[in-house]
Amino acid sequence: MVKLFSSFMHMGASRAAGLRASLGALRAVHLALLSVLGLFIASCSTNPATGEKQFTAFMPAASEANVGAEEHSKILAQYGAVDDAQLRAMVTEVGGRIVPFTERPDVRYTFTVLDTPDVNAFALPGGYVYVTRGLLALANNEAELAAVIAHEIGHVTARHSAERYSRSVATGLGTTLLSVLLDSDGANDLLGLGSNLYLSSYSRTQEHQADTLGIRYITQAGYDPYAMASFLTALERNTELKKKEMGSGAGSAPSYFSTHPVTQERVSKTLAEAGQQNYNDKAVVNHEGYLNMLQNLVYGDSAAQGFVHTGRFVHPKLGFAFTLPKGFTIQNGAKEIAIMSGKSNALALADSVAVQSGQSMETYLRTVWLKGKNAGTVENRVVNGHPTAIATQQGAVNGKAATLVLAAVQWKPDTVFRFHLALPSGITEAERNAMMQMVSSFQTLSAEDAARLKPKRLVVFESSGLQNVSKAAAKMPFDDGLNELRFRVLNGLSSSDALQKGRLYKTIVQ
Ligand SMILES: [Zn+2]
């Protein structure tokens, strides 16, 4: 598949890429396994951060850096880094302040802000630490950012990634690769078949350990130790918001934290541990400086990624748009856009590929997309000036009978825009029509239209003390009735907290 959408990004798509990468690594390690079997017993080492014996046979410290460097370039290719020198400098500075207080200050750390609206942070072996644009938007002060980074550094110093990687190899996790559905990694991933060895499954014990280490590191670095608990609380509230957004059909697909919610137990534990730290009232929080740094930060998908705008998916940079079925969720992936119905499990994937100029859409569909397999009757029509060929076939998704619709739209002379629909038997007529309407709504955006479509941004303002939360929230550009909750989540406010005069708050504008 041609990576025309190389600047789209989402965890979901990267999970698939990560899985492929991990499987490649697994295969290599498997070959080595036979020769190093004798090392098994001898290879439990004592970790300097946790003081525990560890089983990390397959990834000695020296090779962590190599594995990390290799994965790092893949992650950058998938997500892109936020192009904001000030923001990058801040994250690197906060990280650099923590590193000297860790047990492995010799590790060369690399801090990266990934350009994705997902709220996430993770670390790779070899000192690669990532926070997302979405996470920076959710945090409310420098100490919370420090807590997240310190937690991830905790995973590195405790060598959780290396430990998990070794366990995965030993138990064969990830080697049960599944049937290829719809010929798409995105589809596999959406149907819950994807997994990632790095990003998804630290154990509860490892999470607690990283919290404990993180609190210790930030306290020693001069930050408020309660920041870990306050950020975990923000995550917990954000998960509630995401669930409600999903319920209203306006949300994006579940992120890591909505599938792995922060538990109340974890918040209580970090609160108790903060109370045991030796710190004074000079401990850094820095609400104001941090918020000022976020002024005008893109919120949600960026123009380079394409975003949802008044019921349409619009991509100002690439110059196309199409109508979204109501009540569906969208996952804007690196290589494709996935559109899903929570009710009927109807699924659509949209992407674009380069084709030979001059080829008819029917020829492309029959000979290239379906590779000469029986396409049956192909319908030819024109969609907003674009010649389009549509094939309908009976097939199965996840073992269940479904109608598969393949639509090839001639977007440019050498580019096809493709819709791949999976409509389970039992889907309502209205849903089927909405899915087909998506195909027939595809259009090229004019330069003027593209210029008018702006992504959402964070704006920081000082409260005059005259406004209440619901009034301040009402102006945000969402029509799902969740603005007050969204404002509270964004600003770390509980359901009863009021605005304080002279304090800075974040809001969203478009
Ligand atoms: Zn963690």
Short mmCIF file of C-alpha atoms and ligand atoms in Angstrom, two decimals:
data_model
loop_
_atom_site.label_atom_id
_atom_site.label_comp_id
_atom_site.label_asym_id
_atom_site.label_seq_id
_atom_site.Cartn_x
_atom_site.Cartn_y
_atom_site.Cartn_z
CA MET A 1 0.00 0.00 0.00
CA VAL A 2 1.36 3.40 -0.91
CA LYS A 3 1.76 5.57 2.13
CA LEU A 4 -0.02 8.59 0.74
CA PHE A 5 -1.52 9.20 4.15
CA SER A 6 1.82 9.06 5.84
CA SER A 7 0.96 12.05 7.97
CA PHE A 8 -2.29 10.60 9.32
CA MET A 9 -1.71 8.98 12.64
CA HIS A 10 -3.33 7.08 15.36
CA MET A 11 -2.33 4.53 17.93
CA GLY A 12 -4.47 1.93 16.26
CA ALA A 13 -2.55 1.97 13.06
CA SER A 14 0.74 2.06 14.84
CA ARG A 15 -0.28 -0.91 16.90
CA ALA A 16 -0.47 -2.91 13.71
CA ALA A 17 2.88 -1.55 12.54
CA GLY A 18 4.33 -2.19 15.97
CA LEU A 19 3.04 -5.73 15.88
CA ARG A 20 4.69 -6.34 12.56
CA ALA A 21 7.92 -4.85 13.84
CA SER A 22 7.72 -6.86 17.03
CA LEU A 23 7.04 -10.04 15.13
CA GLY A 24 10.06 -9.39 12.95
CA ALA A 25 12.14 -9.00 16.08
CA LEU A 26 10.54 -12.09 17.60
CA ARG A 27 11.49 -14.17 14.61
CA ALA A 28 15.08 -13.00 14.84
CA VAL A 29 15.16 -13.72 18.54
CA HIS A 30 13.59 -17.13 17.96
CA LEU A 31 16.53 -18.13 15.80
CA ALA A 32 18.89 -17.05 18.53
CA LEU A 33 16.83 -18.89 21.15
CA LEU A 34 18.20 -22.33 20.33
CA SER A 35 21.77 -21.26 20.86
CA VAL A 36 21.18 -19.31 24.07
CA LEU A 37 18.89 -21.77 25.80
CA GLY A 38 21.62 -22.51 28.31
CA LEU A 39 21.54 -18.87 29.39
CA PHE A 40 18.00 -19.09 30.73
CA ILE A 41 18.78 -19.92 34.32
CA ALA A 42 21.83 -17.74 34.64
CA SER A 43 20.21 -14.67 33.18
CA CYS A 44 18.07 -13.39 36.06
CA SER A 45 19.82 -10.19 37.09
CA THR A 46 19.22 -7.79 39.99
CA ASN A 47 17.72 -4.48 38.94
CA PRO A 48 19.30 -1.37 40.53
CA ALA A 49 15.99 0.58 40.66
CA THR A 50 13.72 -2.09 42.09
CA GLY A 51 16.25 -4.34 43.81
CA GLU A 52 14.43 -7.31 42.35
CA LYS A 53 15.69 -10.33 40.43
CA GLN A 54 14.72 -10.06 36.80
CA PHE A 55 14.45 -12.37 33.86
CA THR A 56 15.74 -10.44 30.86
CA ALA A 57 17.61 -13.13 28.98
CA PHE A 58 16.73 -11.92 25.52
CA MET A 59 17.55 -8.28 25.91
CA PRO A 60 20.81 -7.55 27.65
CA ALA A 61 21.24 -3.85 28.53
CA ALA A 62 23.65 -3.34 25.62
CA SER A 63 21.13 -4.43 22.99
CA GLU A 64 18.31 -2.33 24.51
CA ALA A 65 19.80 0.75 22.86
CA ASN A 66 19.84 -0.95 19.45
CA VAL A 67 16.27 -2.22 19.70
CA GLY A 68 15.14 1.23 20.89
CA ALA A 69 16.89 3.08 18.06
CA GLU A 70 15.34 0.79 15.47
CA GLU A 71 11.81 1.16 16.90
CA HIS A 72 12.28 4.92 17.39
CA SER A 73 12.62 5.58 13.67
CA LYS A 74 9.48 3.53 13.00
CA ILE A 75 7.49 5.43 15.61
CA LEU A 76 8.62 8.78 14.18
CA ALA A 77 7.66 7.65 10.67
CA GLN A 78 4.25 6.62 11.98
CA TYR A 79 3.30 9.61 14.13
CA GLY A 80 5.63 12.45 13.33
CA ALA A 81 6.95 14.74 16.05
CA VAL A 82 5.22 17.99 17.03
CA ASP A 83 6.87 20.80 15.11
CA ASP A 84 7.18 23.25 18.01
CA ALA A 85 10.72 23.94 19.19
CA GLN A 86 9.57 25.58 22.45
CA LEU A 87 7.39 22.65 23.41
CA ARG A 88 10.10 20.14 22.55
CA ALA A 89 12.64 22.10 24.57
CA MET A 90 10.30 22.15 27.59
CA VAL A 91 9.75 18.40 27.54
CA THR A 92 13.47 17.70 27.13
CA GLU A 93 14.25 20.13 29.96
CA VAL A 94 11.74 18.52 32.33
CA GLY A 95 13.11 15.07 31.43
CA GLY A 96 16.69 16.26 31.87
CA ARG A 97 15.85 17.55 35.33
CA ILE A 98 14.66 14.07 36.39
CA VAL A 99 17.37 11.86 34.85
CA PRO A 100 20.18 12.67 37.37
CA PHE A 101 17.98 11.31 40.19
CA THR A 102 17.40 7.90 38.57
CA GLU A 103 19.42 4.74 39.13
CA ARG A 104 20.51 4.71 35.51
CA PRO A 105 21.65 8.29 34.75
CA ASP A 106 24.07 6.72 32.23
CA VAL A 107 21.18 5.84 29.88
CA ARG A 108 21.08 8.37 27.04
CA TYR A 109 17.46 9.58 27.10
CA THR A 110 15.64 10.91 24.05
CA PHE A 111 12.36 12.76 24.68
CA THR A 112 9.86 13.14 21.86
CA VAL A 113 6.43 14.81 21.58
CA LEU A 114 4.35 12.75 19.15
CA ASP A 115 1.87 14.59 16.95
CA THR A 116 -1.27 12.70 17.87
CA PRO A 117 -4.43 13.69 19.77
CA ASP A 118 -4.32 10.41 21.71
CA VAL A 119 -3.51 10.80 25.38
CA ASN A 120 -0.52 8.55 25.82
CA ALA A 121 3.04 8.23 27.03
CA PHE A 122 5.40 5.34 26.68
CA ALA A 123 9.02 4.36 26.78
CA LEU A 124 11.09 2.05 24.64
CA PRO A 125 14.20 0.15 25.69
CA GLY A 126 17.30 2.31 25.34
CA GLY A 127 15.89 5.49 26.94
CA TYR A 128 13.36 6.59 24.30
CA VAL A 129 10.53 8.40 26.09
CA TYR A 130 7.41 9.66 24.30
CA VAL A 131 4.55 11.92 25.32
CA THR A 132 1.75 12.83 22.94
CA ARG A 133 0.28 16.21 22.03
CA GLY A 134 -3.00 14.95 23.53
CA LEU A 135 -1.30 14.23 26.83
CA LEU A 136 0.32 17.69 26.98
CA ALA A 137 -3.14 19.22 26.44
CA LEU A 138 -4.61 17.23 29.32
CA ALA A 139 -1.85 17.98 31.87
CA ASN A 140 -2.30 21.14 33.91
CA ASN A 141 1.17 21.98 35.14
CA GLU A 142 4.85 21.23 34.72
CA ALA A 143 4.85 18.88 37.73
CA GLU A 144 2.20 16.65 36.11
CA LEU A 145 4.27 16.45 32.93
CA ALA A 146 7.30 15.62 35.10
CA ALA A 147 5.27 12.87 36.81
CA VAL A 148 4.36 11.27 33.48
CA ILE A 149 7.94 11.41 32.23
CA ALA A 150 9.25 10.08 35.55
CA HIS A 151 6.75 7.21 35.43
CA GLU A 152 8.00 6.28 31.95
CA ILE A 153 11.63 6.62 33.05
CA GLY A 154 10.62 4.31 35.91
CA HIS A 155 9.67 1.68 33.33
CA VAL A 156 13.09 2.17 31.71
CA THR A 157 15.14 2.01 34.92
CA ALA A 158 13.14 -0.97 36.16
CA ARG A 159 13.69 -2.47 32.70
CA HIS A 160 10.03 -3.43 32.40
CA SER A 161 10.11 -3.31 28.59
CA ALA A 162 13.09 -5.63 28.45
CA GLU A 163 11.48 -7.94 30.99
CA ARG A 164 8.20 -8.02 29.12
CA TYR A 165 9.95 -8.51 25.79
CA SER A 166 11.82 -11.51 27.17
CA ARG A 167 8.65 -12.99 28.71
CA SER A 168 6.80 -12.53 25.43
CA VAL A 169 9.42 -14.49 23.59
CA ALA A 170 9.45 -17.22 26.19
CA THR A 171 5.67 -17.69 26.21
CA GLY A 172 5.20 -17.25 22.49
CA LEU A 173 2.82 -14.31 22.97
CA GLY A 174 2.11 -12.60 19.68
CA THR A 175 3.06 -15.58 17.56
CA THR A 176 -0.55 -16.63 17.02
CA LEU A 177 -1.05 -14.37 14.05
CA LEU A 178 -4.55 -14.34 12.73
CA SER A 179 -6.30 -14.58 9.45
CA VAL A 180 -6.08 -11.58 7.20
CA LEU A 181 -9.46 -9.91 7.05
CA LEU A 182 -10.26 -7.42 4.35
CA ASP A 183 -6.60 -7.56 3.42
CA SER A 184 -5.89 -4.79 5.88
CA ASP A 185 -3.82 -4.36 9.00
CA GLY A 186 -6.24 -1.68 10.13
CA ALA A 187 -9.13 -4.11 9.99
CA ASN A 188 -7.26 -6.72 11.97
CA ASP A 189 -6.45 -4.15 14.54
CA LEU A 190 -9.98 -2.80 14.81
CA LEU A 191 -11.42 -6.24 15.24
CA GLY A 192 -9.27 -6.68 18.28
CA LEU A 193 -6.71 -8.96 16.69
CA GLY A 194 -3.80 -6.58 17.00
CA SER A 195 -1.57 -6.25 19.98
CA ASN A 196 1.68 -4.59 20.77
CA LEU A 197 4.39 -5.90 22.98
CA TYR A 198 5.64 -2.48 23.97
CA LEU A 199 2.64 -0.26 24.32
CA SER A 200 -0.20 -2.18 25.81
CA SER A 201 0.49 -4.54 28.60
CA TYR A 202 2.53 -3.63 31.60
CA SER A 203 1.28 -5.60 34.57
CA ARG A 204 -0.43 -3.89 37.49
CA THR A 205 2.66 -4.53 39.60
CA GLN A 206 4.87 -2.87 36.99
CA GLU A 207 2.54 0.15 36.82
CA HIS A 208 2.67 0.53 40.62
CA GLN A 209 6.44 0.18 40.53
CA ALA A 210 6.76 2.89 37.84
CA ASP A 211 4.43 5.17 39.87
CA THR A 212 6.54 4.65 43.02
CA LEU A 213 9.82 5.26 41.18
CA GLY A 214 8.31 8.27 39.38
CA ILE A 215 7.16 9.90 42.63
CA ARG A 216 10.62 9.38 44.12
CA TYR A 217 12.33 10.89 41.06
CA ILE A 218 10.14 13.99 40.78
CA THR A 219 10.39 14.73 44.51
CA GLN A 220 14.19 14.58 44.33
CA ALA A 221 14.12 16.75 41.19
CA GLY A 222 12.22 19.41 43.18
CA TYR A 223 8.67 18.84 41.93
CA ASP A 224 5.44 18.47 43.91
CA PRO A 225 5.09 14.71 44.62
CA TYR A 226 1.28 14.97 44.51
CA ALA A 227 1.46 15.64 40.76
CA MET A 228 1.43 11.90 40.02
CA ALA A 229 -1.94 11.48 41.76
CA SER A 230 -3.39 14.61 40.19
CA PHE A 231 -2.43 13.51 36.68
CA LEU A 232 -3.82 10.01 37.25
CA THR A 233 -7.05 11.66 38.37
CA ALA A 234 -7.06 13.72 35.16
CA LEU A 235 -6.63 10.49 33.17
CA GLU A 236 -9.48 8.87 35.04
CA ARG A 237 -11.78 11.84 34.30
CA ASN A 238 -10.66 11.86 30.68
CA THR A 239 -11.58 8.18 30.36
CA GLU A 240 -15.10 9.01 31.60
CA LEU A 241 -15.33 11.79 29.00
CA LYS A 242 -14.15 9.46 26.21
CA LYS A 243 -16.75 6.88 27.20
CA LYS A 244 -19.49 9.51 27.02
CA GLU A 245 -18.17 10.76 23.67
CA MET A 246 -18.30 7.19 22.36
CA GLY A 247 -21.87 6.85 23.65
CA SER A 248 -22.92 9.97 21.80
CA GLY A 249 -21.20 8.70 18.67
CA ALA A 250 -19.07 11.81 18.39
CA GLY A 251 -15.89 10.41 19.82
CA SER A 252 -12.81 8.81 18.45
CA ALA A 253 -11.97 5.15 18.92
CA PRO A 254 -10.90 4.06 22.39
CA SER A 255 -7.39 5.05 23.35
CA TYR A 256 -5.00 3.11 25.53
CA PHE A 257 -6.25 4.74 28.71
CA SER A 258 -9.93 4.13 28.01
CA THR A 259 -9.22 0.44 27.61
CA HIS A 260 -6.87 0.40 30.61
CA PRO A 261 -8.58 2.77 33.01
CA VAL A 262 -6.69 4.23 35.93
CA THR A 263 -8.00 2.57 39.05
CA GLN A 264 -9.02 4.39 42.20
CA GLU A 265 -6.59 2.09 44.01
CA ARG A 266 -3.72 3.45 41.94
CA VAL A 267 -4.70 7.06 42.68
CA SER A 268 -4.98 6.34 46.43
CA LYS A 269 -1.63 4.57 46.46
CA THR A 270 0.16 7.47 44.73
CA LEU A 271 -1.49 9.92 47.14
CA ALA A 272 -0.27 7.93 50.14
CA GLU A 273 3.24 7.66 48.69
CA ALA A 274 3.36 11.41 47.99
CA GLY A 275 2.54 11.99 51.66
CA GLN A 276 5.62 10.01 52.67
CA GLN A 277 8.01 12.11 50.57
CA ASN A 278 10.38 14.63 52.07
CA TYR A 279 9.57 17.86 50.24
CA ASN A 280 8.97 21.51 51.09
CA ASP A 281 6.68 24.31 49.97
CA LYS A 282 9.21 25.35 47.33
CA ALA A 283 8.37 22.21 45.33
CA VAL A 284 7.64 23.20 41.72
CA VAL A 285 4.09 22.98 40.30
CA ASN A 286 4.20 25.76 37.64
CA HIS A 287 0.62 25.97 36.41
CA GLU A 288 0.93 29.35 34.71
CA GLY A 289 4.19 28.80 32.81
CA TYR A 290 2.99 25.41 31.62
CA LEU A 291 -0.37 26.69 30.34
CA ASN A 292 1.26 29.62 28.55
CA MET A 293 3.39 27.04 26.72
CA LEU A 294 0.19 25.37 25.43
CA GLN A 295 -1.28 28.55 23.92
CA ASN A 296 -2.60 27.74 20.40
CA LEU A 297 -1.60 24.07 20.50
CA VAL A 298 -3.66 22.03 18.00
CA TYR A 299 -6.39 20.04 19.78
CA GLY A 300 -7.61 16.82 18.16
CA ASP A 301 -6.46 15.88 14.66
CA SER A 302 -4.36 18.48 12.86
CA ALA A 303 -4.75 19.85 9.33
CA ALA A 304 -1.92 17.57 8.24
CA GLN A 305 -3.84 14.58 9.59
CA GLY A 306 -7.35 15.48 8.51
CA PHE A 307 -10.15 15.94 11.03
CA VAL A 308 -13.89 15.77 11.59
CA HIS A 309 -15.68 19.02 10.79
CA THR A 310 -19.48 19.42 10.98
CA GLY A 311 -20.31 15.82 10.15
CA ARG A 312 -17.62 15.41 7.50
CA PHE A 313 -14.12 14.06 7.46
CA VAL A 314 -12.05 16.81 5.87
CA HIS A 315 -8.42 16.76 4.89
CA PRO A 316 -7.30 20.29 4.02
CA LYS A 317 -3.71 19.26 3.33
CA LEU A 318 -4.51 16.47 0.86
CA GLY A 319 -7.66 18.25 -0.34
CA PHE A 320 -10.61 15.87 0.02
CA ALA A 321 -13.73 15.44 2.15
CA PHE A 322 -16.57 12.98 2.65
CA THR A 323 -19.68 12.81 4.84
CA LEU A 324 -19.53 10.57 7.91
CA PRO A 325 -22.45 8.34 8.87
CA LYS A 326 -24.12 9.68 12.03
CA GLY A 327 -23.36 7.85 15.26
CA PHE A 328 -20.22 6.21 13.93
CA THR A 329 -16.76 6.55 15.45
CA ILE A 330 -13.71 7.31 13.41
CA GLN A 331 -10.13 6.21 13.78
CA ASN A 332 -7.76 8.33 11.77
CA GLY A 333 -4.91 5.93 11.09
CA ALA A 334 -1.51 6.36 9.51
CA LYS A 335 -2.50 4.57 6.35
CA GLU A 336 -6.26 4.50 6.43
CA ILE A 337 -9.30 6.03 8.04
CA ALA A 338 -11.52 3.52 9.80
CA ILE A 339 -15.18 4.26 10.40
CA MET A 340 -17.08 1.98 12.77
CA SER A 341 -20.57 1.52 14.09
CA GLY A 342 -20.80 0.46 17.71
CA LYS A 343 -24.31 -0.89 17.14
CA SER A 344 -24.09 -3.12 14.07
CA ASN A 345 -20.33 -3.66 13.78
CA ALA A 346 -20.48 -2.18 10.28
CA LEU A 347 -16.99 -1.10 9.32
CA ALA A 348 -15.48 1.02 6.59
CA LEU A 349 -11.88 1.63 5.67
CA ALA A 350 -10.90 4.51 3.42
CA ASP A 351 -7.48 5.00 1.91
CA SER A 352 -5.76 6.08 -1.27
CA VAL A 353 -3.27 4.35 -3.53
CA ALA A 354 -1.22 5.30 -6.55
CA VAL A 355 -2.33 3.76 -9.84
CA GLN A 356 -1.23 3.71 -13.43
CA SER A 357 -2.61 6.80 -15.21
CA GLY A 358 -5.27 6.14 -17.80
CA GLN A 359 -6.53 2.92 -16.23
CA SER A 360 -10.32 2.77 -15.83
CA MET A 361 -11.63 2.31 -12.30
CA GLU A 362 -13.31 -0.95 -13.32
CA THR A 363 -10.01 -2.30 -14.70
CA TYR A 364 -8.20 -1.19 -11.55
CA LEU A 365 -10.85 -2.82 -9.37
CA ARG A 366 -10.87 -6.12 -11.26
CA THR A 367 -7.18 -6.56 -12.05
CA VAL A 368 -5.31 -4.75 -9.27
CA TRP A 369 -7.49 -4.44 -6.18
CA LEU A 370 -9.17 -7.85 -6.56
CA LYS A 371 -6.13 -9.24 -8.38
CA GLY A 372 -8.25 -11.08 -10.96
CA LYS A 373 -10.51 -12.74 -8.38
CA ASN A 374 -14.15 -12.87 -9.45
CA ALA A 375 -15.48 -9.34 -8.95
CA GLY A 376 -19.01 -10.17 -10.13
CA THR A 377 -21.05 -7.29 -11.50
CA VAL A 378 -19.25 -3.96 -11.26
CA GLU A 379 -21.34 -0.78 -11.12
CA ASN A 380 -19.87 2.29 -12.81
CA ARG A 381 -21.00 5.76 -11.81
CA VAL A 382 -19.68 9.29 -11.37
CA VAL A 383 -19.25 10.67 -7.84
CA ASN A 384 -18.98 14.47 -7.78
CA GLY A 385 -17.13 14.41 -11.09
CA HIS A 386 -14.99 11.37 -10.23
CA PRO A 387 -15.43 8.13 -12.22
CA THR A 388 -16.17 5.37 -9.71
CA ALA A 389 -16.41 1.58 -9.90
CA ILE A 390 -18.21 -0.40 -7.18
CA ALA A 391 -18.12 -4.17 -6.62
CA THR A 392 -20.41 -5.92 -4.12
CA GLN A 393 -19.54 -9.34 -2.77
CA GLN A 394 -20.75 -11.72 -0.10
CA GLY A 395 -18.06 -12.57 2.43
CA ALA A 396 -17.39 -12.76 6.13
CA VAL A 397 -15.93 -10.52 8.79
CA ASN A 398 -14.73 -12.12 11.97
CA GLY A 399 -16.49 -15.34 10.97
CA LYS A 400 -19.86 -13.63 10.45
CA ALA A 401 -21.64 -13.24 7.13
CA ALA A 402 -21.31 -9.76 5.66
CA THR A 403 -21.72 -7.88 2.41
CA LEU A 404 -18.40 -6.43 1.28
CA VAL A 405 -18.49 -3.33 -0.89
CA LEU A 406 -15.37 -2.16 -2.69
CA ALA A 407 -15.56 1.31 -4.22
CA ALA A 408 -12.70 2.76 -6.30
CA VAL A 409 -13.00 6.51 -6.89
CA GLN A 410 -10.72 8.14 -9.48
CA TRP A 411 -9.48 10.98 -7.28
CA LYS A 412 -6.60 12.16 -9.48
CA PRO A 413 -5.29 10.75 -12.78
CA ASP A 414 -2.77 8.62 -10.89
CA THR A 415 -4.54 8.19 -7.55
CA VAL A 416 -7.52 6.09 -6.47
CA PHE A 417 -9.49 6.85 -3.33
CA ARG A 418 -10.88 3.57 -1.99
CA PHE A 419 -13.73 2.75 0.33
CA HIS A 420 -13.91 -0.77 1.68
CA LEU A 421 -17.20 -1.45 3.47
CA ALA A 422 -18.09 -4.47 5.56
CA LEU A 423 -21.85 -4.54 6.18
CA PRO A 424 -22.86 -7.40 8.51
CA SER A 425 -26.08 -9.20 7.67
CA GLY A 426 -28.69 -7.72 9.98
CA ILE A 427 -27.56 -4.12 9.44
CA THR A 428 -30.49 -1.69 9.18
CA GLU A 429 -31.44 -0.14 5.85
CA ALA A 430 -30.66 3.29 7.31
CA GLU A 431 -27.14 2.27 8.28
CA ARG A 432 -26.51 0.65 4.91
CA ASN A 433 -27.67 3.83 3.18
CA ALA A 434 -25.50 6.00 5.43
CA MET A 435 -22.46 3.88 4.58
CA MET A 436 -23.16 4.11 0.84
CA GLN A 437 -23.84 7.84 1.17
CA MET A 438 -20.31 8.22 2.49
CA VAL A 439 -18.96 6.86 -0.80
CA SER A 440 -21.16 9.08 -2.95
CA SER A 441 -20.25 12.17 -0.91
CA PHE A 442 -16.53 11.99 -1.70
CA GLN A 443 -15.32 15.28 -3.15
CA THR A 444 -12.16 17.18 -3.93
CA LEU A 445 -11.74 20.29 -1.76
CA SER A 446 -10.96 23.55 -3.51
CA ALA A 447 -7.96 25.51 -2.23
CA GLU A 448 -10.33 28.11 -0.75
CA ASP A 449 -12.42 25.46 1.03
CA ALA A 450 -9.27 23.83 2.36
CA ALA A 451 -7.96 27.15 3.65
CA ARG A 452 -11.22 27.81 5.53
CA LEU A 453 -11.13 24.50 7.38
CA LYS A 454 -9.12 24.94 10.55
CA PRO A 455 -8.39 22.33 13.21
CA LYS A 456 -9.37 22.97 16.80
CA ARG A 457 -6.85 24.73 19.06
CA LEU A 458 -6.25 25.24 22.76
CA VAL A 459 -6.59 28.81 23.93
CA VAL A 460 -5.49 29.88 27.40
CA PHE A 461 -7.38 32.69 29.13
CA GLU A 462 -7.38 34.36 32.53
CA SER A 463 -10.65 34.12 34.44
CA SER A 464 -12.23 37.48 35.21
CA GLY A 465 -14.16 35.87 38.04
CA LEU A 466 -17.45 36.83 36.38
CA GLN A 467 -17.98 33.63 34.39
CA ASN A 468 -18.99 30.23 35.71
CA VAL A 469 -17.75 26.94 34.29
CA SER A 470 -20.81 26.16 32.17
CA LYS A 471 -20.73 29.61 30.53
CA ALA A 472 -17.00 29.40 29.84
CA ALA A 473 -17.46 25.88 28.42
CA ALA A 474 -20.47 26.71 26.24
CA LYS A 475 -18.34 28.37 23.57
CA MET A 476 -16.35 25.23 22.78
CA PRO A 477 -16.95 23.90 19.23
CA PHE A 478 -18.71 20.62 20.08
CA ASP A 479 -22.43 19.93 19.86
CA ASP A 480 -22.59 16.75 21.91
CA GLY A 481 -23.77 18.31 25.18
CA LEU A 482 -20.50 17.40 26.91
CA ASN A 483 -18.80 20.80 26.89
CA GLU A 484 -18.95 21.45 30.64
CA LEU A 485 -17.49 18.02 31.41
CA ARG A 486 -14.89 18.54 28.68
CA PHE A 487 -13.89 21.91 30.15
CA ARG A 488 -13.59 20.44 33.66
CA VAL A 489 -11.50 17.50 32.41
CA LEU A 490 -9.23 19.80 30.43
CA ASN A 491 -8.64 22.01 33.45
CA GLY A 492 -8.35 19.42 36.19
CA LEU A 493 -11.58 20.60 37.83
CA SER A 494 -13.84 18.32 39.86
CA SER A 495 -17.61 18.44 39.26
CA SER A 496 -17.96 21.08 42.00
CA ASP A 497 -14.84 23.23 41.44
CA ALA A 498 -15.52 26.85 40.42
CA LEU A 499 -13.39 29.23 38.34
CA GLN A 500 -10.98 31.36 40.38
CA LYS A 501 -10.47 34.99 39.48
CA GLY A 502 -7.05 35.65 37.91
CA ARG A 503 -6.25 31.97 37.32
CA LEU A 504 -5.41 30.65 33.82
CA TYR A 505 -7.71 28.12 32.12
CA LYS A 506 -7.67 26.22 28.83
CA THR A 507 -10.52 26.21 26.38
CA ILE A 508 -10.94 24.95 22.80
CA VAL A 509 -11.69 27.08 19.73
CA GLN A 510 -11.96 26.36 16.01
ZN ZN B 1 3.21 2.73 32.92
#
